[in-house]
PDB file of C-alpha atoms in Angstrom:
ATOM      1  CA  MET A   1     129.567  75.731 100.383  1.00  0.00           C
ATOM      2  CA  LEU A   2     129.124  76.662  96.743  1.00  0.00           C
ATOM      3  CA  ARG A   3     128.348  73.925  94.229  1.00  0.00           C
ATOM      4  CA  LYS A   4     127.520  74.005  90.528  1.00  0.00           C
ATOM      5  CA  GLU A   5     124.666  71.935  89.115  1.00  0.00           C
ATOM      6  CA  ASN A   6     123.723  71.126  85.532  1.00  0.00           C
ATOM      7  CA  LEU A   7     120.008  71.821  85.060  1.00  0.00           C
ATOM      8  CA  LYS A   8     119.836  69.208  82.273  1.00  0.00           C
ATOM      9  CA  ILE A   9     118.093  71.689  79.967  1.00  0.00           C
ATOM     10  CA  GLY A  10     120.343  72.852  77.160  1.00  0.00           C
ATOM     11  CA  ASN A  11     123.571  74.268  78.568  1.00  0.00           C
ATOM     12  CA  PHE A  12     121.943  75.921  81.567  1.00  0.00           C
ATOM     13  CA  SER A  13     123.445  75.491  85.014  1.00  0.00           C
ATOM     14  CA  ILE A  14     123.215  77.051  88.445  1.00  0.00           C
ATOM     15  CA  TYR A  15     125.337  77.596  91.523  1.00  0.00           C
ATOM     16  CA  GLN A  16     123.767  76.725  94.868  1.00  0.00           C
ATOM     17  CA  ASP A  17     125.128  77.618  98.287  1.00  0.00           C
ATOM     18  CA  THR A  18     124.333  75.119 101.029  1.00  0.00           C
ATOM     19  CA  ASP A  19     124.292  77.982 103.552  1.00  0.00           C
ATOM     20  CA  PHE A  20     121.285  79.414 101.697  1.00  0.00           C
ATOM     21  CA  PHE A  21     117.880  77.931 100.945  1.00  0.00           C
ATOM     22  CA  LEU A  22     118.194  75.265  98.215  1.00  0.00           C
ATOM     23  CA  TYR A  23     115.647  75.063  95.419  1.00  0.00           C
ATOM     24  CA  GLY A  24     113.332  72.088  95.132  1.00  0.00           C
ATOM     25  CA  THR A  25     110.257  70.700  93.458  1.00  0.00           C
ATOM     26  CA  ASP A  26     108.131  73.782  94.207  1.00  0.00           C
ATOM     27  CA  ALA A  27     110.362  76.005  92.067  1.00  0.00           C
ATOM     28  CA  VAL A  28     110.317  73.513  89.207  1.00  0.00           C
ATOM     29  CA  VAL A  29     106.539  73.027  89.130  1.00  0.00           C
ATOM     30  CA  LEU A  30     105.970  76.781  89.358  1.00  0.00           C
ATOM     31  CA  SER A  31     108.266  77.369  86.361  1.00  0.00           C
ATOM     32  CA  ASP A  32     106.111  74.949  84.349  1.00  0.00           C
ATOM     33  CA  PHE A  33     102.876  76.581  85.531  1.00  0.00           C
ATOM     34  CA  ILE A  34     103.704  80.208  84.723  1.00  0.00           C
ATOM     35  CA  GLU A  35     102.447  81.523  81.385  1.00  0.00           C
ATOM     36  CA  VAL A  36     104.614  84.218  79.801  1.00  0.00           C
ATOM     37  CA  LYS A  37     104.536  85.837  76.371  1.00  0.00           C
ATOM     38  CA  LYS A  38     107.397  87.257  74.330  1.00  0.00           C
ATOM     39  CA  ASN A  39     106.572  90.908  75.039  1.00  0.00           C
ATOM     40  CA  ASP A  40     105.778  90.452  78.727  1.00  0.00           C
ATOM     41  CA  ILE A  41     107.405  92.486  81.467  1.00  0.00           C
ATOM     42  CA  VAL A  42     107.794  90.075  84.374  1.00  0.00           C
ATOM     43  CA  VAL A  43     108.595  90.602  88.069  1.00  0.00           C
ATOM     44  CA  GLU A  44     109.567  87.947  90.587  1.00  0.00           C
ATOM     45  CA  PHE A  45     109.305  88.457  94.340  1.00  0.00           C
ATOM     46  CA  GLY A  46     112.030  86.646  96.291  1.00  0.00           C
ATOM     47  CA  THR A  47     114.181  85.107  93.587  1.00  0.00           C
ATOM     48  CA  GLY A  48     116.650  83.247  95.798  1.00  0.00           C
ATOM     49  CA  ASN A  49     119.365  81.836  93.538  1.00  0.00           C
ATOM     50  CA  LEU A  50     117.382  82.826  90.385  1.00  0.00           C
ATOM     51  CA  ILE A  51     116.304  79.255  89.661  1.00  0.00           C
ATOM     52  CA  ILE A  52     112.789  80.037  88.375  1.00  0.00           C
ATOM     53  CA  PRO A  53     113.768  82.787  85.882  1.00  0.00           C
ATOM     54  CA  ILE A  54     116.529  80.559  84.508  1.00  0.00           C
ATOM     55  CA  LEU A  55     114.135  77.620  84.135  1.00  0.00           C
ATOM     56  CA  LEU A  56     111.550  79.867  82.460  1.00  0.00           C
ATOM     57  CA  TRP A  57     114.067  80.956  79.848  1.00  0.00           C
ATOM     58  CA  ALA A  58     115.540  77.477  79.425  1.00  0.00           C
ATOM     59  CA  LYS A  59     112.080  76.030  78.769  1.00  0.00           C
ATOM     60  CA  ASN A  60     111.497  78.556  75.951  1.00  0.00           C
ATOM     61  CA  LYS A  61     109.099  80.658  77.996  1.00  0.00           C
ATOM     62  CA  LYS A  62     110.483  83.852  76.507  1.00  0.00           C
ATOM     63  CA  PHE A  63     109.798  87.281  77.964  1.00  0.00           C
ATOM     64  CA  LYS A  64     110.823  90.829  77.124  1.00  0.00           C
ATOM     65  CA  LYS A  65     112.403  91.601  80.497  1.00  0.00           C
ATOM     66  CA  LEU A  66     112.359  90.025  83.946  1.00  0.00           C
ATOM     67  CA  TYR A  67     113.079  91.870  87.192  1.00  0.00           C
ATOM     68  CA  ALA A  68     114.012  89.590  90.095  1.00  0.00           C
ATOM     69  CA  LEU A  69     113.729  91.067  93.594  1.00  0.00           C
ATOM     70  CA  GLU A  70     115.695  89.574  96.485  1.00  0.00           C
ATOM     71  CA  ILE A  71     115.898  91.134  99.949  1.00  0.00           C
ATOM     72  CA  GLN A  72     119.031  89.322 101.159  1.00  0.00           C
ATOM     73  CA  LYS A  73     122.222  90.885  99.782  1.00  0.00           C
ATOM     74  CA  GLU A  74     124.341  87.719  99.762  1.00  0.00           C
ATOM     75  CA  VAL A  75     121.576  85.736  98.098  1.00  0.00           C
ATOM     76  CA  CYS A  76     121.161  88.534  95.568  1.00  0.00           C
ATOM     77  CA  GLU A  77     124.868  88.276  94.693  1.00  0.00           C
ATOM     78  CA  LEU A  78     124.451  84.557  94.047  1.00  0.00           C
ATOM     79  CA  ALA A  79     121.466  85.295  91.783  1.00  0.00           C
ATOM     80  CA  ILE A  80     123.604  87.736  89.784  1.00  0.00           C
ATOM     81  CA  LEU A  81     126.326  85.111  89.430  1.00  0.00           C
ATOM     82  CA  ASN A  82     123.782  82.612  88.091  1.00  0.00           C
ATOM     83  CA  ARG A  83     122.380  85.159  85.669  1.00  0.00           C
ATOM     84  CA  ASN A  84     125.835  85.918  84.331  1.00  0.00           C
ATOM     85  CA  ILE A  85     127.012  82.312  83.862  1.00  0.00           C
ATOM     86  CA  ASN A  86     123.869  81.693  81.777  1.00  0.00           C
ATOM     87  CA  ASN A  87     124.394  84.873  79.701  1.00  0.00           C
ATOM     88  CA  LEU A  88     121.039  86.398  80.626  1.00  0.00           C
ATOM     89  CA  GLN A  89     122.280  89.908  81.465  1.00  0.00           C
ATOM     90  CA  ASP A  90     120.139  91.473  78.715  1.00  0.00           C
ATOM     91  CA  LYS A  91     116.964  89.714  79.830  1.00  0.00           C
ATOM     92  CA  ILE A  92     117.132  89.617  83.626  1.00  0.00           C
ATOM     93  CA  GLU A  93     117.805  92.403  86.131  1.00  0.00           C
ATOM     94  CA  VAL A  94     118.423  91.343  89.730  1.00  0.00           C
ATOM     95  CA  ILE A  95     117.449  93.941  92.338  1.00  0.00           C
ATOM     96  CA  ASN A  96     118.421  93.841  96.017  1.00  0.00           C
ATOM     97  CA  ALA A  97     115.164  95.149  97.469  1.00  0.00           C
ATOM     98  CA  ASP A  98     112.171  94.417  99.671  1.00  0.00           C
ATOM     99  CA  LEU A  99     109.100  93.285  97.712  1.00  0.00           C
ATOM    100  CA  LYS A 100     107.043  95.633  99.874  1.00  0.00           C
ATOM    101  CA  ASP A 101     108.798  98.481  98.036  1.00  0.00           C
ATOM    102  CA  ALA A 102     107.792  97.193  94.584  1.00  0.00           C
ATOM    103  CA  LEU A 103     105.401 100.086  93.934  1.00  0.00           C
ATOM    104  CA  LYS A 104     108.170 102.624  94.680  1.00  0.00           C
ATOM    105  CA  ILE A 105     110.615 100.758  92.449  1.00  0.00           C
ATOM    106  CA  PHE A 106     108.388 100.078  89.447  1.00  0.00           C
ATOM    107  CA  GLY A 107     105.283 102.239  89.740  1.00  0.00           C
ATOM    108  CA  SER A 108     101.717 101.106  89.085  1.00  0.00           C
ATOM    109  CA  GLU A 109     100.548  99.268  85.947  1.00  0.00           C
ATOM    110  CA  PHE A 110     104.123  98.115  85.275  1.00  0.00           C
ATOM    111  CA  ALA A 111     104.122  94.335  84.875  1.00  0.00           C
ATOM    112  CA  ASN A 112     102.225  91.840  82.760  1.00  0.00           C
ATOM    113  CA  VAL A 113     103.204  89.004  85.089  1.00  0.00           C
ATOM    114  CA  VAL A 114     104.248  88.749  88.729  1.00  0.00           C
ATOM    115  CA  PHE A 115     105.215  85.430  90.273  1.00  0.00           C
ATOM    116  CA  THR A 116     106.539  84.190  93.591  1.00  0.00           C
ATOM    117  CA  ASN A 117     107.541  81.181  95.643  1.00  0.00           C
ATOM    118  CA  PRO A 118     106.951  82.897  98.997  1.00  0.00           C
ATOM    119  CA  PRO A 119     107.666  81.829 102.578  1.00  0.00           C
ATOM    120  CA  TYR A 120     105.034  79.237 103.481  1.00  0.00           C
ATOM    121  CA  ARG A 121     105.014  79.200 107.255  1.00  0.00           C
ATOM    122  CA  LYS A 122     103.707  81.703 109.776  1.00  0.00           C
ATOM    123  CA  VAL A 123     106.304  82.870 112.290  1.00  0.00           C
ATOM    124  CA  ASN A 124     104.528  81.096 115.141  1.00  0.00           C
ATOM    125  CA  SER A 125     104.330  77.739 113.319  1.00  0.00           C
ATOM    126  CA  GLY A 126     107.000  75.055 113.073  1.00  0.00           C
ATOM    127  CA  THR A 127     110.636  75.254 114.127  1.00  0.00           C
ATOM    128  CA  ILE A 128     112.444  78.324 112.830  1.00  0.00           C
ATOM    129  CA  ASN A 129     115.827  77.481 111.308  1.00  0.00           C
ATOM    130  CA  PRO A 130     118.729  79.033 113.262  1.00  0.00           C
ATOM    131  CA  ASN A 131     120.277  79.921 109.889  1.00  0.00           C
ATOM    132  CA  ILE A 132     118.559  83.244 109.247  1.00  0.00           C
ATOM    133  CA  LYS A 133     119.039  83.004 105.462  1.00  0.00           C
ATOM    134  CA  LYS A 134     117.052  79.771 105.388  1.00  0.00           C
ATOM    135  CA  ALA A 135     114.561  80.990 107.996  1.00  0.00           C
ATOM    136  CA  ILE A 136     113.641  84.043 105.877  1.00  0.00           C
ATOM    137  CA  ALA A 137     112.894  81.774 102.902  1.00  0.00           C
ATOM    138  CA  ARG A 138     110.691  79.431 104.967  1.00  0.00           C
ATOM    139  CA  HIS A 139     108.897  81.642 107.491  1.00  0.00           C
ATOM    140  CA  GLU A 140     107.030  84.943 107.158  1.00  0.00           C
ATOM    141  CA  ILE A 141     109.810  86.871 108.883  1.00  0.00           C
ATOM    142  CA  MET A 142     110.348  89.604 106.259  1.00  0.00           C
ATOM    143  CA  CYS A 143     106.952  89.459 104.543  1.00  0.00           C
ATOM    144  CA  THR A 144     103.502  87.885 104.868  1.00  0.00           C
ATOM    145  CA  ILE A 145     101.205  86.432 102.224  1.00  0.00           C
ATOM    146  CA  GLU A 146      99.235  89.677 102.432  1.00  0.00           C
ATOM    147  CA  ASP A 147     102.366  91.718 101.684  1.00  0.00           C
ATOM    148  CA  VAL A 148     103.077  89.553  98.640  1.00  0.00           C
ATOM    149  CA  VAL A 149      99.576  89.783  97.190  1.00  0.00           C
ATOM    150  CA  LYS A 150      99.194  93.509  97.886  1.00  0.00           C
ATOM    151  CA  SER A 151     102.510  94.356  96.203  1.00  0.00           C
ATOM    152  CA  ALA A 152     101.652  92.195  93.190  1.00  0.00           C
ATOM    153  CA  MET A 153      98.314  93.974  92.766  1.00  0.00           C
ATOM    154  CA  GLN A 154      99.993  97.380  92.953  1.00  0.00           C
ATOM    155  CA  ILE A 155     102.416  96.799  90.063  1.00  0.00           C
ATOM    156  CA  LEU A 156     100.334  94.559  87.779  1.00  0.00           C
ATOM    157  CA  LYS A 157      98.591  95.976  84.743  1.00  0.00           C
ATOM    158  CA  PHE A 158      94.834  95.493  84.435  1.00  0.00           C
ATOM    159  CA  GLY A 159      94.338  91.906  83.329  1.00  0.00           C
ATOM    160  CA  GLY A 160      97.892  91.043  84.402  1.00  0.00           C
ATOM    161  CA  ARG A 161      98.622  87.577  85.744  1.00  0.00           C
ATOM    162  CA  PHE A 162      99.873  86.584  89.180  1.00  0.00           C
ATOM    163  CA  TYR A 163     101.346  83.139  89.850  1.00  0.00           C
ATOM    164  CA  MET A 164     102.383  81.506  93.080  1.00  0.00           C
ATOM    165  CA  VAL A 165     103.112  78.131  94.642  1.00  0.00           C
ATOM    166  CA  TYR A 166     101.927  77.700  98.225  1.00  0.00           C
ATOM    167  CA  ARG A 167     101.233  75.102 100.861  1.00  0.00           C
ATOM    168  CA  SER A 168      97.894  73.394 100.251  1.00  0.00           C
ATOM    169  CA  ASP A 169      96.919  73.731 103.902  1.00  0.00           C
ATOM    170  CA  ARG A 170      97.166  77.531 103.535  1.00  0.00           C
ATOM    171  CA  LEU A 171      95.099  77.769 100.353  1.00  0.00           C
ATOM    172  CA  THR A 172      92.285  79.533 102.209  1.00  0.00           C
ATOM    173  CA  ASP A 173      94.658  82.304 103.298  1.00  0.00           C
ATOM    174  CA  ALA A 174      95.905  82.772  99.729  1.00  0.00           C
ATOM    175  CA  LEU A 175      92.421  82.911  98.224  1.00  0.00           C
ATOM    176  CA  TYR A 176      91.231  85.330 100.903  1.00  0.00           C
ATOM    177  CA  TYR A 177      93.971  87.872 100.211  1.00  0.00           C
ATOM    178  CA  LEU A 178      93.736  87.478  96.443  1.00  0.00           C
ATOM    179  CA  ARG A 179      90.062  88.409  96.548  1.00  0.00           C
ATOM    180  CA  LEU A 180      90.736  91.206  99.047  1.00  0.00           C
ATOM    181  CA  TYR A 181      93.240  92.827  96.668  1.00  0.00           C
ATOM    182  CA  LYS A 182      91.227  92.329  93.468  1.00  0.00           C
ATOM    183  CA  LEU A 183      93.313  89.490  92.055  1.00  0.00           C
ATOM    184  CA  GLU A 184      90.697  87.003  90.917  1.00  0.00           C
ATOM    185  CA  PRO A 185      91.759  83.329  91.158  1.00  0.00           C
ATOM    186  CA  SER A 186      91.420  81.761  87.709  1.00  0.00           C
ATOM    187  CA  LEU A 187      93.314  78.455  87.927  1.00  0.00           C
ATOM    188  CA  ILE A 188      94.566  76.171  90.681  1.00  0.00           C
ATOM    189  CA  ARG A 189      96.416  72.877  90.478  1.00  0.00           C
ATOM    190  CA  PHE A 190      97.171  70.633  93.449  1.00  0.00           C
ATOM    191  CA  VAL A 191     100.612  68.996  93.640  1.00  0.00           C
ATOM    192  CA  HIS A 192     101.057  65.538  95.194  1.00  0.00           C
ATOM    193  CA  GLN A 193     104.234  63.556  95.810  1.00  0.00           C
ATOM    194  CA  ASN A 194     102.427  60.525  94.369  1.00  0.00           C
ATOM    195  CA  LYS A 195      98.908  59.190  93.904  1.00  0.00           C
ATOM    196  CA  ASP A 196      98.820  57.841  97.468  1.00  0.00           C
ATOM    197  CA  LYS A 197      99.816  61.116  99.150  1.00  0.00           C
ATOM    198  CA  GLU A 198      97.675  64.103 100.031  1.00  0.00           C
ATOM    199  CA  SER A 199      98.482  67.362  98.281  1.00  0.00           C
ATOM    200  CA  SER A 200     101.328  69.298  99.905  1.00  0.00           C
ATOM    201  CA  LEU A 201     101.527  72.194  97.437  1.00  0.00           C
ATOM    202  CA  VAL A 202      99.110  74.149  95.283  1.00  0.00           C
ATOM    203  CA  LEU A 203      99.758  76.265  92.182  1.00  0.00           C
ATOM    204  CA  ILE A 204      97.621  79.383  91.795  1.00  0.00           C
ATOM    205  CA  GLU A 205      96.975  81.759  88.909  1.00  0.00           C
ATOM    206  CA  ALA A 206      95.017  84.981  89.444  1.00  0.00           C
ATOM    207  CA  LYS A 207      94.176  87.915  87.162  1.00  0.00           C
ATOM    208  CA  LYS A 208      93.980  91.559  88.157  1.00  0.00           C
ATOM    209  CA  GLY A 209      90.557  93.116  87.829  1.00  0.00           C
ATOM    210  CA  LYS A 210      89.101  90.273  85.769  1.00  0.00           C
ATOM    211  CA  GLN A 211      85.945  88.301  86.495  1.00  0.00           C
ATOM    212  CA  CYS A 212      87.026  84.681  86.083  1.00  0.00           C
ATOM    213  CA  THR A 213      85.498  81.271  86.410  1.00  0.00           C
ATOM    214  CA  LEU A 214      87.856  79.326  88.634  1.00  0.00           C
ATOM    215  CA  LYS A 215      89.238  76.224  86.944  1.00  0.00           C
ATOM    216  CA  VAL A 216      90.707  73.361  88.980  1.00  0.00           C
ATOM    217  CA  ASP A 217      93.261  71.560  86.829  1.00  0.00           C
ATOM    218  CA  LYS A 218      94.032  67.844  87.096  1.00  0.00           C
ATOM    219  CA  PRO A 219      96.451  66.936  89.928  1.00  0.00           C
ATOM    220  CA  LEU A 220     100.192  66.965  89.357  1.00  0.00           C
ATOM    221  CA  PHE A 221     102.101  63.942  90.691  1.00  0.00           C
ATOM    222  CA  VAL A 222     105.742  64.716  91.402  1.00  0.00           C
ATOM    223  CA  ASP A 223     106.925  61.123  91.070  1.00  0.00           C
ATOM    224  CA  GLU A 224     105.876  61.203  87.403  1.00  0.00           C
ATOM    225  CA  MET A 225     108.077  64.208  86.601  1.00  0.00           C
ATOM    226  CA  GLY A 226     111.293  62.288  85.853  1.00  0.00           C
ATOM    227  CA  TYR A 227     114.546  63.967  86.892  1.00  0.00           C
ATOM    228  CA  TYR A 228     112.905  66.991  88.482  1.00  0.00           C
ATOM    229  CA  GLY A 229     110.484  64.790  90.357  1.00  0.00           C
ATOM    230  CA  GLU A 230     113.432  63.419  92.283  1.00  0.00           C
ATOM    231  CA  LEU A 231     114.226  66.799  93.822  1.00  0.00           C
ATOM    232  CA  GLN A 232     113.519  67.021  97.512  1.00  0.00           C
ATOM    233  CA  LYS A 233     111.868  70.135  98.923  1.00  0.00           C
ATOM    234  CA  GLU A 234     113.576  70.631 102.256  1.00  0.00           C
ATOM    235  CA  ASP A 235     110.627  72.341 103.996  1.00  0.00           C
ATOM    236  CA  ALA A 236     107.782  70.354 102.412  1.00  0.00           C
ATOM    237  CA  GLU A 237     107.372  68.004 105.362  1.00  0.00           C
TER     238      GLU A 237
END
């Protein structure tokens, strides 16, 4: 079922389909975490309903051009609808493609920024949703964390920035593959539901080919985020 939601930022809104994976707190905190500049070429892997690019623009995080990849055709069509209702046709191009083909699509040294909210769970962990559209968003069915990091490295310019949100209990996996593919972790921030809860999510910034001193930012507590803090991430349990 299709429903329209006011994002409560300017006049921006978004359609969500309850048959697809619904956005939640992870998308919102990642949109706050990403650093973009006005002349940046930006690529997103796995855009879903285009929530993060819309939030980036709505929050005045301007960019020159953003390319949003989405492997599922129906989901891609919803992303295009959301782009069009927010009049972002000149700034955002939605591409129905596999992120593993990013190098073929864009070529090397293409992007200043790559970001992603990837599937968190390994195929052999947790219950796989019988709805394949939701299962692909949750589990590493179509891509793994290694696929994501490798493709980001291939299309980023030297010194380019990679951003992702991931499960805290899989931080070791993320850091391993970032180092393996020469994306040096430069900043991490742990996300907690509140001050009494352990971290469920972690935000990561890495830079291609740069030697960085890793900074651990202060924790982010979702219950202090106001309206967006009330969003429920349906696979965060």
